[in-house]
Short mmCIF file of C-alpha atoms and ligand atoms in Angstrom, two decimals:
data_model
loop_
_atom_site.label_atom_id
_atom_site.label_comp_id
_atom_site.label_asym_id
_atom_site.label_seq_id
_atom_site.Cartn_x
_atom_site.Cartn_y
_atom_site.Cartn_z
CA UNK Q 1 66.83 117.69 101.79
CA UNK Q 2 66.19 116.22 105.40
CA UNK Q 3 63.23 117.58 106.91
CA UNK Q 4 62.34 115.32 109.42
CA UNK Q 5 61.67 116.97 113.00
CA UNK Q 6 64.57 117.35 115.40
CA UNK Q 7 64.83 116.71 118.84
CA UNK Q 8 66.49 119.18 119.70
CA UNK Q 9 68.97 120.08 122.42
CA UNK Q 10 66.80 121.61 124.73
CA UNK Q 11 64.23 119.27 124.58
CA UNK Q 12 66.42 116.49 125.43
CA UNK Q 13 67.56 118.46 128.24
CA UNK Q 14 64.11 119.22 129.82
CA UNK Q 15 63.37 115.52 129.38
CA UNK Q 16 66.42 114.46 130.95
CA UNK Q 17 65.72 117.13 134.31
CA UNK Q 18 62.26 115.26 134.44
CA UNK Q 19 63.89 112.06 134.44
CA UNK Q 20 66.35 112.99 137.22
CA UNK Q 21 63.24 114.87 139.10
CA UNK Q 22 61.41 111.10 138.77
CA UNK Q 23 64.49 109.18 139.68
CA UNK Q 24 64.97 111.51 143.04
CA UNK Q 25 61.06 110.78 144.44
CA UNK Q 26 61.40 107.46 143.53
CA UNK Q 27 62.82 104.71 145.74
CA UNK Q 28 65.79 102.91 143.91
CA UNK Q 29 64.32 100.28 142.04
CA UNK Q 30 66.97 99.60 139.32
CA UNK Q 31 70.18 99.37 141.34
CA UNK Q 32 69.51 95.63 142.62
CA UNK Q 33 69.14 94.21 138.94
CA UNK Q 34 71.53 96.43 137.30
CA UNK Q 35 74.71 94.38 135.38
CA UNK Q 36 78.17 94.75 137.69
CA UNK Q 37 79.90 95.80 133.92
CA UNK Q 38 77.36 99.21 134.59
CA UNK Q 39 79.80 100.84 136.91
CA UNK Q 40 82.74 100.85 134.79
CA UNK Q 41 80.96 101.87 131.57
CA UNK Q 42 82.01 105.66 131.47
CA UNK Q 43 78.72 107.70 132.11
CA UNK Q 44 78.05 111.13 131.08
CA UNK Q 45 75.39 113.75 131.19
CA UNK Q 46 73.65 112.26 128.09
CA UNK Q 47 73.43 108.74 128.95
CA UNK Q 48 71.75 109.15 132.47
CA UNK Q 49 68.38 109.01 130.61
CA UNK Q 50 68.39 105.70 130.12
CA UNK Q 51 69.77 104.56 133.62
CA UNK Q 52 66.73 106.93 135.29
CA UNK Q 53 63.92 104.26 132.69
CA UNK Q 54 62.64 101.47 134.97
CA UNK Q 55 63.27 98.94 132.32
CA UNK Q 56 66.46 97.99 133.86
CA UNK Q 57 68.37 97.01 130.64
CA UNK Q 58 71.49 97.82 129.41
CA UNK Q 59 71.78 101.21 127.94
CA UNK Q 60 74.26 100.56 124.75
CA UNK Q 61 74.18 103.33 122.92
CA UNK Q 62 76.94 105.33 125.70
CA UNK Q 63 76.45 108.23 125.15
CA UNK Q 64 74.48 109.69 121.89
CA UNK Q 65 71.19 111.62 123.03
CA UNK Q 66 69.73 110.01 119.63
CA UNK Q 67 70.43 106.39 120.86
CA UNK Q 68 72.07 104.98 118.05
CA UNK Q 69 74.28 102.15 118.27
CA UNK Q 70 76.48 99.79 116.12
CA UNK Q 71 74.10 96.32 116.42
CA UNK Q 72 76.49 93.54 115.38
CA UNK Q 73 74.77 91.00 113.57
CA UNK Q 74 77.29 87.77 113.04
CA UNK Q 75 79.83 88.76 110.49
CA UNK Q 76 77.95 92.32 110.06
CA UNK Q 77 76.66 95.59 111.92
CA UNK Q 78 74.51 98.07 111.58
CA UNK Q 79 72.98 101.08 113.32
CA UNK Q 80 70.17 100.43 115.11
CA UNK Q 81 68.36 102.30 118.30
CA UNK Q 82 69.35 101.26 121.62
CA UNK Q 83 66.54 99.60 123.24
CA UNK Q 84 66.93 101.02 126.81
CA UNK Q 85 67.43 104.76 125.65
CA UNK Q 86 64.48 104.80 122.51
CA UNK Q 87 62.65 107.44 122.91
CA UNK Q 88 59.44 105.88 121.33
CA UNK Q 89 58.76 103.76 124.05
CA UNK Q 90 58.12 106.71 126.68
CA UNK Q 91 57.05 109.20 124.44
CA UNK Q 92 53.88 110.89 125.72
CA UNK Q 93 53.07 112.85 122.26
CA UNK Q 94 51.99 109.32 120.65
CA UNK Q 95 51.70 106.91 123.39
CA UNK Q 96 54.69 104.78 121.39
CA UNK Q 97 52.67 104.86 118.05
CA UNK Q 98 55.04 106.88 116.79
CA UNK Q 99 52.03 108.86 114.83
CA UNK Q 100 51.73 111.64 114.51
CA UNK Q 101 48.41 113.34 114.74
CA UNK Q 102 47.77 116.76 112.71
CA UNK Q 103 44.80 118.59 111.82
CA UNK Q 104 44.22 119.01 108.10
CA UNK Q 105 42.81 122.05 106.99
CA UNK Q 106 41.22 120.72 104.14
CA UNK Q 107 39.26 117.78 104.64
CA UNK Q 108 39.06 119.47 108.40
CA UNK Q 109 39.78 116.39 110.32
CA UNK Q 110 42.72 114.96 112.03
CA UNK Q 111 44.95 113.22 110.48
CA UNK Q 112 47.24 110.63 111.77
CA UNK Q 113 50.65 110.65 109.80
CA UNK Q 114 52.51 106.83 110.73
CA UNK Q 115 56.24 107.18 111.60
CA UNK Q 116 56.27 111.23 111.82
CA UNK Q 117 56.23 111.79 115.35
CA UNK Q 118 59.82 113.01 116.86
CA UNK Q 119 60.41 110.24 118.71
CA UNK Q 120 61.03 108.39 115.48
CA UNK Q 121 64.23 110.67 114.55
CA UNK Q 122 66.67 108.43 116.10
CA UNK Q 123 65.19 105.44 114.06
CA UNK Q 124 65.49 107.45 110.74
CA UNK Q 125 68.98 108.65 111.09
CA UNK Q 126 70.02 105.03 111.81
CA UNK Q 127 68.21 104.01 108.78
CA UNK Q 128 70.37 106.91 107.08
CA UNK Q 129 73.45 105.69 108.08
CA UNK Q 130 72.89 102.17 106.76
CA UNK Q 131 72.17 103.47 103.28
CA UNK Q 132 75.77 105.22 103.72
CA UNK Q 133 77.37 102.55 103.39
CA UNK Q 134 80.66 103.18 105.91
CA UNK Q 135 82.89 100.67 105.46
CA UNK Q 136 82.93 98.46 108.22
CA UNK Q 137 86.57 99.18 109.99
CA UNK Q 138 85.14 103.33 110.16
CA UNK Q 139 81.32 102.48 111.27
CA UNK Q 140 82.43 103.78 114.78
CA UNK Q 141 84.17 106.59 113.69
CA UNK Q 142 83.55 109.80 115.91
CA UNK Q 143 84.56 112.85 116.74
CA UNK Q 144 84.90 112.17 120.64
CA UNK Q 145 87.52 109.01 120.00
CA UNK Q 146 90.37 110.06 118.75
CA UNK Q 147 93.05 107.75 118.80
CA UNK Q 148 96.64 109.28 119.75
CA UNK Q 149 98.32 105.87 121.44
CA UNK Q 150 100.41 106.20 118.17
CA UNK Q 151 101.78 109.83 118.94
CA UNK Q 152 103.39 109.00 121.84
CA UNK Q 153 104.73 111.48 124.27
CA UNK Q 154 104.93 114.15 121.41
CA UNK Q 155 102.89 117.15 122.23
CA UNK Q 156 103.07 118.97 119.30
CA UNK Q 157 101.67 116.22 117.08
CA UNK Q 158 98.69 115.49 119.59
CA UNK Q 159 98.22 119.17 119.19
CA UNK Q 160 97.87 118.84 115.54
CA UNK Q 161 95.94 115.77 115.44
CA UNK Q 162 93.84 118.00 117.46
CA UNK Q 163 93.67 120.49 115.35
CA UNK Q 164 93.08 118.49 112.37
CA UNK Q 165 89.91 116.98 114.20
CA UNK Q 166 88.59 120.60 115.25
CA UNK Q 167 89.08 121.93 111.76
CA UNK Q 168 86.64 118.92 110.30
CA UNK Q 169 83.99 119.70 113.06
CA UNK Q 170 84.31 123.26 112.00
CA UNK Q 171 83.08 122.48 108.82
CA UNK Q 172 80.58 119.97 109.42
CA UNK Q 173 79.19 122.72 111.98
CA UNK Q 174 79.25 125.58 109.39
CA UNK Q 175 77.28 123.25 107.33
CA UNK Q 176 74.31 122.20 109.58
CA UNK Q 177 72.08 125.18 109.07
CA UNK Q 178 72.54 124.45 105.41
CA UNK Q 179 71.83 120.82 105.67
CA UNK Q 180 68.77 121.73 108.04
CA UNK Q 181 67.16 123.75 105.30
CA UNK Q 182 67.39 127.36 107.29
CA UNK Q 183 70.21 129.02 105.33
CA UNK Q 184 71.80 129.00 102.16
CA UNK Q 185 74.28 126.57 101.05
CA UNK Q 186 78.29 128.00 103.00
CA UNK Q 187 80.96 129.25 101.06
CA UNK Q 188 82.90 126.40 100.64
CA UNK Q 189 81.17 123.14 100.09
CA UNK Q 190 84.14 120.61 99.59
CA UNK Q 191 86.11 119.41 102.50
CA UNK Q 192 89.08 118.18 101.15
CA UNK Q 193 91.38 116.18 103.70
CA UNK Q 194 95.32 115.83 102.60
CA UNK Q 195 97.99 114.00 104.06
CA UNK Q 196 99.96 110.20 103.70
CA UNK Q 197 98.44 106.55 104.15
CA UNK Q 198 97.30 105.94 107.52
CA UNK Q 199 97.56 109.51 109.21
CA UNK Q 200 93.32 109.48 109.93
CA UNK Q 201 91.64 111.45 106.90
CA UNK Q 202 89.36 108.91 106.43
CA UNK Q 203 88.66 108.16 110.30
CA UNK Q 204 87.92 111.75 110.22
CA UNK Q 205 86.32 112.33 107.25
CA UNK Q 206 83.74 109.48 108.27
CA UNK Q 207 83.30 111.28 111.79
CA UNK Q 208 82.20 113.88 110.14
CA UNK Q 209 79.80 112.19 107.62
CA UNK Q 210 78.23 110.27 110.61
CA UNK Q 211 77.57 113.12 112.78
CA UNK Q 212 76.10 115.10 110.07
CA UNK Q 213 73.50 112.25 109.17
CA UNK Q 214 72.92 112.18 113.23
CA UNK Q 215 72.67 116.21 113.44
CA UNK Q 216 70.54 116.79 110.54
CA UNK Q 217 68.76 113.76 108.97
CA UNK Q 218 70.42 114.26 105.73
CA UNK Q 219 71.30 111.50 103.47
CA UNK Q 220 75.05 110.19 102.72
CA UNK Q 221 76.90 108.00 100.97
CA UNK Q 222 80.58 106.82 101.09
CA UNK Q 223 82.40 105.64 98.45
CA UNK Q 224 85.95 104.69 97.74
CA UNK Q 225 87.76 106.07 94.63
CA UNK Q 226 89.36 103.10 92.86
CA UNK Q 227 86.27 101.02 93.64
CA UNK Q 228 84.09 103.38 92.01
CA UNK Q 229 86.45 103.44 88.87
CA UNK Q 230 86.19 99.76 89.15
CA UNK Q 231 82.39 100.01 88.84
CA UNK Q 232 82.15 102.25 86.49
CA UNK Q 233 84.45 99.85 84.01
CA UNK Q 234 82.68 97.06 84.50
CA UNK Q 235 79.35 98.44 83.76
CA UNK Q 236 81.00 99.77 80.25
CA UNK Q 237 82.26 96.37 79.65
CA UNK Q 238 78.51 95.32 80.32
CA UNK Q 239 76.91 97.55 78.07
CA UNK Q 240 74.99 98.81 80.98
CA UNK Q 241 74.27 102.56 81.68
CA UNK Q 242 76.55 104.13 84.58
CA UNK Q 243 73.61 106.45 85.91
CA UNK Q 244 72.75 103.44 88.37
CA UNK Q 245 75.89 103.99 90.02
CA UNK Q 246 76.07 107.96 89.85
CA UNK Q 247 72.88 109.26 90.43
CA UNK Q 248 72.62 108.15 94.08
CA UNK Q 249 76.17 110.10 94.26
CA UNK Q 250 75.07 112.87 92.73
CA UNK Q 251 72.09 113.35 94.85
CA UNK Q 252 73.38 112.66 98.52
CA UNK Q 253 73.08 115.29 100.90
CA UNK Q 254 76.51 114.40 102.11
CA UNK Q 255 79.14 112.45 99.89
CA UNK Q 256 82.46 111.46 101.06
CA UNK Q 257 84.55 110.16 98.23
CA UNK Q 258 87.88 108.37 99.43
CA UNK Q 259 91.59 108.11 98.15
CA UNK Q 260 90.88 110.77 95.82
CA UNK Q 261 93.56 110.03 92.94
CA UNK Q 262 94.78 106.44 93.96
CA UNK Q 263 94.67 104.18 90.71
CA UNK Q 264 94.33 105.52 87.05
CA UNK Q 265 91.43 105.70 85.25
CA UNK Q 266 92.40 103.71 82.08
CA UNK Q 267 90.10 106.11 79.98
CA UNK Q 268 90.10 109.84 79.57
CA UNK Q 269 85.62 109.11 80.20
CA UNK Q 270 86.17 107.32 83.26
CA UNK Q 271 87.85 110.57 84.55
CA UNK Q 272 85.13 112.54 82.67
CA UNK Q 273 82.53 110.56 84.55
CA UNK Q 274 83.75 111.67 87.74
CA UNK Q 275 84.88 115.41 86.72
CA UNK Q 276 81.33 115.76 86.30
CA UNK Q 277 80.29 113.79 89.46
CA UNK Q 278 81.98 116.61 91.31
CA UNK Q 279 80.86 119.29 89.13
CA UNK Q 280 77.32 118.45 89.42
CA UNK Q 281 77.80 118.08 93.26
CA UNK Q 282 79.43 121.94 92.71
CA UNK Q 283 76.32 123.36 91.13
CA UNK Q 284 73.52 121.72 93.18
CA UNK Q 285 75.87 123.06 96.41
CA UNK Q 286 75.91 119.24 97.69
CA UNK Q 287 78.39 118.74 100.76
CA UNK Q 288 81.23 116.70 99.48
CA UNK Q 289 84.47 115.26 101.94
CA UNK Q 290 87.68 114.35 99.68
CA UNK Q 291 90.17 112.57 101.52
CA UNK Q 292 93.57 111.88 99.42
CA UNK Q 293 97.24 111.17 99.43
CA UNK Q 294 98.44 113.43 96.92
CA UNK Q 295 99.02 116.86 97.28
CA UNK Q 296 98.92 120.39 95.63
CA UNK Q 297 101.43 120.93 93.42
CA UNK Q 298 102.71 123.54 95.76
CA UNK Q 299 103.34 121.58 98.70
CA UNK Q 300 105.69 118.44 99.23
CA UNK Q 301 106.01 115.84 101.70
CA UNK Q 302 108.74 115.71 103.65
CA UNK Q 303 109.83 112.58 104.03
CA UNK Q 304 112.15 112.72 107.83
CA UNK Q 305 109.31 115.20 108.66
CA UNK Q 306 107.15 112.01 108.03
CA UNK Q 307 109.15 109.54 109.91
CA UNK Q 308 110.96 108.07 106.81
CA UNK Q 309 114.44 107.95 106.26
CA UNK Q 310 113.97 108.26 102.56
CA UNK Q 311 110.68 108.85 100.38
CA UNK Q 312 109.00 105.06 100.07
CA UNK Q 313 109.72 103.33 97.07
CA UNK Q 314 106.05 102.34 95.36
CA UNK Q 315 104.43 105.25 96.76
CA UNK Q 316 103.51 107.79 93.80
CA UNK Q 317 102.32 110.06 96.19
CA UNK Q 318 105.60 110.95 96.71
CA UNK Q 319 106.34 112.13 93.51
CA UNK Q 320 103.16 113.43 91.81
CA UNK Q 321 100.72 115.75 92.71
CA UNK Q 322 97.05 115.64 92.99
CA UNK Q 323 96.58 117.79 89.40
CA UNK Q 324 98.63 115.38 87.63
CA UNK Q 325 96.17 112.43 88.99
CA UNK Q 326 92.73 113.71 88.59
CA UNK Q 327 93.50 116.05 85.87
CA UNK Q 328 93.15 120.00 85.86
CA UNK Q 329 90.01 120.83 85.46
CA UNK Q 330 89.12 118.74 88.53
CA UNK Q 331 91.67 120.36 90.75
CA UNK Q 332 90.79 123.50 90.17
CA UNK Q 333 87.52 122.73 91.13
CA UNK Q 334 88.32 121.24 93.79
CA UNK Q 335 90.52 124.45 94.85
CA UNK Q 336 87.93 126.78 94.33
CA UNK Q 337 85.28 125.06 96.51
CA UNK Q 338 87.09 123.33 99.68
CA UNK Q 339 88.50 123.96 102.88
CA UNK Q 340 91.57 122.24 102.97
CA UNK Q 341 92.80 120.18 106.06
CA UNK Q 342 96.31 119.05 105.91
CA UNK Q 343 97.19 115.91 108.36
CA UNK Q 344 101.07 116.01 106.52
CA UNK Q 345 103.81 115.45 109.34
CA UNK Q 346 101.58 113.13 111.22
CA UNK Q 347 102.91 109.24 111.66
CA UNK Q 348 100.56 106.61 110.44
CA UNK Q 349 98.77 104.91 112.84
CA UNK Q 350 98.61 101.83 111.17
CA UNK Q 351 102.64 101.47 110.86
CA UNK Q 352 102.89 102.75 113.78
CA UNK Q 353 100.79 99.68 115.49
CA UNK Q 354 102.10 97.14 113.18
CA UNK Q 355 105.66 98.33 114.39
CA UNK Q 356 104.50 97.70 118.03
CA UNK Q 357 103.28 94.63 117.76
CA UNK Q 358 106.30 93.65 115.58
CA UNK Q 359 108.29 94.22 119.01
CA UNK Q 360 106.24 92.94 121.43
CA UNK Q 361 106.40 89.87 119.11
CA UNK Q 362 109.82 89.92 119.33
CA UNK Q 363 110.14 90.60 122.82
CA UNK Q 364 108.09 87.53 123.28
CA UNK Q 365 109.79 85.07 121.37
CA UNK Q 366 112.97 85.88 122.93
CA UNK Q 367 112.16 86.04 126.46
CA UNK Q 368 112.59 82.16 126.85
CA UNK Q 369 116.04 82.08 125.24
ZN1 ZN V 1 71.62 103.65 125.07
ZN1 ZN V 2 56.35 109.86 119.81
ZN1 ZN V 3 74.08 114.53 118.46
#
């Protein structure tokens, strides 16, 4: 369990009221050698500490109080500390050691801890992130953007989109005082995300992941469904032992575990393997985020209600349910322990853009005949 110190809201706030305090007696220093791009970056309360450091630079980060960032790196990213809003640099506890000095009671001396001052929080949960292993197309995944171009003019699905998005925050906030090692572990553990291809679970579900890592320091892992069968076959083919792959599952604070039910395990121990992933994750009261396509038996999509004329042809979602995937024992499991968040009804984003670009395309082409 995370237990490194937080900086905590009103911290950040009292250091951000000094900052403004400074930036008021001073004369304005910054403005001359500030990039033009500055003024149309949108600026909120958060991200006026690092335009009040005399640095100058570039705050990247936007808007997180943490100052992480996506760092892009040639063909890949990571999350790194913004340099114009780390903390470490103008921290006055360490000087910018980052140590942290404490008194030990036994040998009665100080002692001076490397890495474990506060300022160093922001570093860690960036560290925590890239051991998460987002994939790369939901590394900026956040509550705040949520993308409703798609939608339209239609109110009532913005509304639900909404909804959908409050509903996952609800949860991830119900679980923080868990995760921060003050209470017990909530009711329901599982999030469990339902709806067709495309509609945002994972967006969401990722969101959520990411801002618990940045709220609480706890560790998390993502992992897609089929890929993980796939692993778990080829280290049986190998003769090698599977526990490489599902210990660190078992044992992250957080795991989100994607297209629940898409592909067959081709044995009944691949599916045994990962009934007792999840039942594992159950006992030790581990935070878990299921995103799928298939649904409880109960419910049905409807496919006009979806924006289909028909049901899809090739889409088994369609037809079976999420027991009949992942097998019984699993469901009810997965029942028992999760808050359910239905995104059915809503269009898919990614049809929907492909389907706009499709006629722009064609709007193009024809415009010099
Ligand atoms: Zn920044
Ligand atoms: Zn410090
Ligand atoms: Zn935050």
């Amino acid at each position: 369990m995370a237990n490194t110190p937080t900086l905590n809201l009103e911290a950040a706030f009292a250091q951000m009221e000094k900052l403004a305090r400074n930036r008021e007696h001073s004369t304005d220093r910054s403005s001359p050698g500030m990039p033009s791009q500055a003024s149309h970056v949108q600026r909120n309360f958060a991200n006026q500490i690092p335009s009040a450091n005399d640095d100058g630079g570039q705050c990247l980060c936007g808007h997180h109080h943490l100052g992480i960032y996506l760092r892009t790196l040639g063909n890949r990213s990571e999350y790194s500390i913004c340099p114009v809003c780390d903390p470490q640099a103008r921290c006055e506890d360490c000087q910018g050691t980052g140590q942290l000095r404490s008194f030990n009671l036994l040998t009665l001396r100080d002692e001076i801890i490397p890495g474990a001052c506060s300022c160093r929080t922001g570093r860690k949960r960036a560290d925590l992130l890239n051991r998460a292993q987002l994939p790369r197309r939901y590394q900026l995944a956040s509550f705040e953007k949520l993308r409703i171009e798609h939608l339209g003019q239609n109110q009532n699905l913005v509304t639900k989109l909404s909804d959908c998005r409050d509903r996952v925050m609800g949860f991830c906030e119900s679980a923080v005082p868990f995760l921060s090692g003050h209470e017990a572990a909530p009711d329901k553990i599982f999030l469990t995300l339902l709806g067709p291809v495309g509609t945002g679970k994972t967006l969401m579900g990722c969101a959520g992941l990411k801002w618990l890592v940045e709220e609480t320091g706890c560790s998390a892992r993502f992992v897609d469904f089929l890929f993980l069968l796939g692993q778990l076959r080829e280290t049986y083919s190998q003769n090698s032992s599977e526990e490489k792959i599902l210990k660190p599952l078992r044992d992250a604070d957080v795991l989100l575990i994607d297209e629940l039910g898409k592909g067959r395990a081709e044995k009944a121990w691949q599916m045994e393997k990962l009934d007792d992933l999840l039942n594992s994750r159950y006992n030790e009261g581990r935070i878990t985020i299921l995103t799928t396509n298939y649904l409880p038996p109960e419910a049905a999509y409807d496919p006009v209600r979806a924006g289909f004329r028909s049901a899809p042809a090739n889409e088994s979602f369609w037809e079976q349910s999420l027991p009949e995937r992942i097998g019984a024992r699993m469901y009810d499991r997965i029942v028992e322990s999760s808050v359910f968040v239905d995104f059915i009804g809503l269009p898919s984003f990614r049809r929907a853009t492909a389907e706009a670009f499709l006629q722009r395309h064609k709007a193009e082409t024809t415009k010099g005949f």
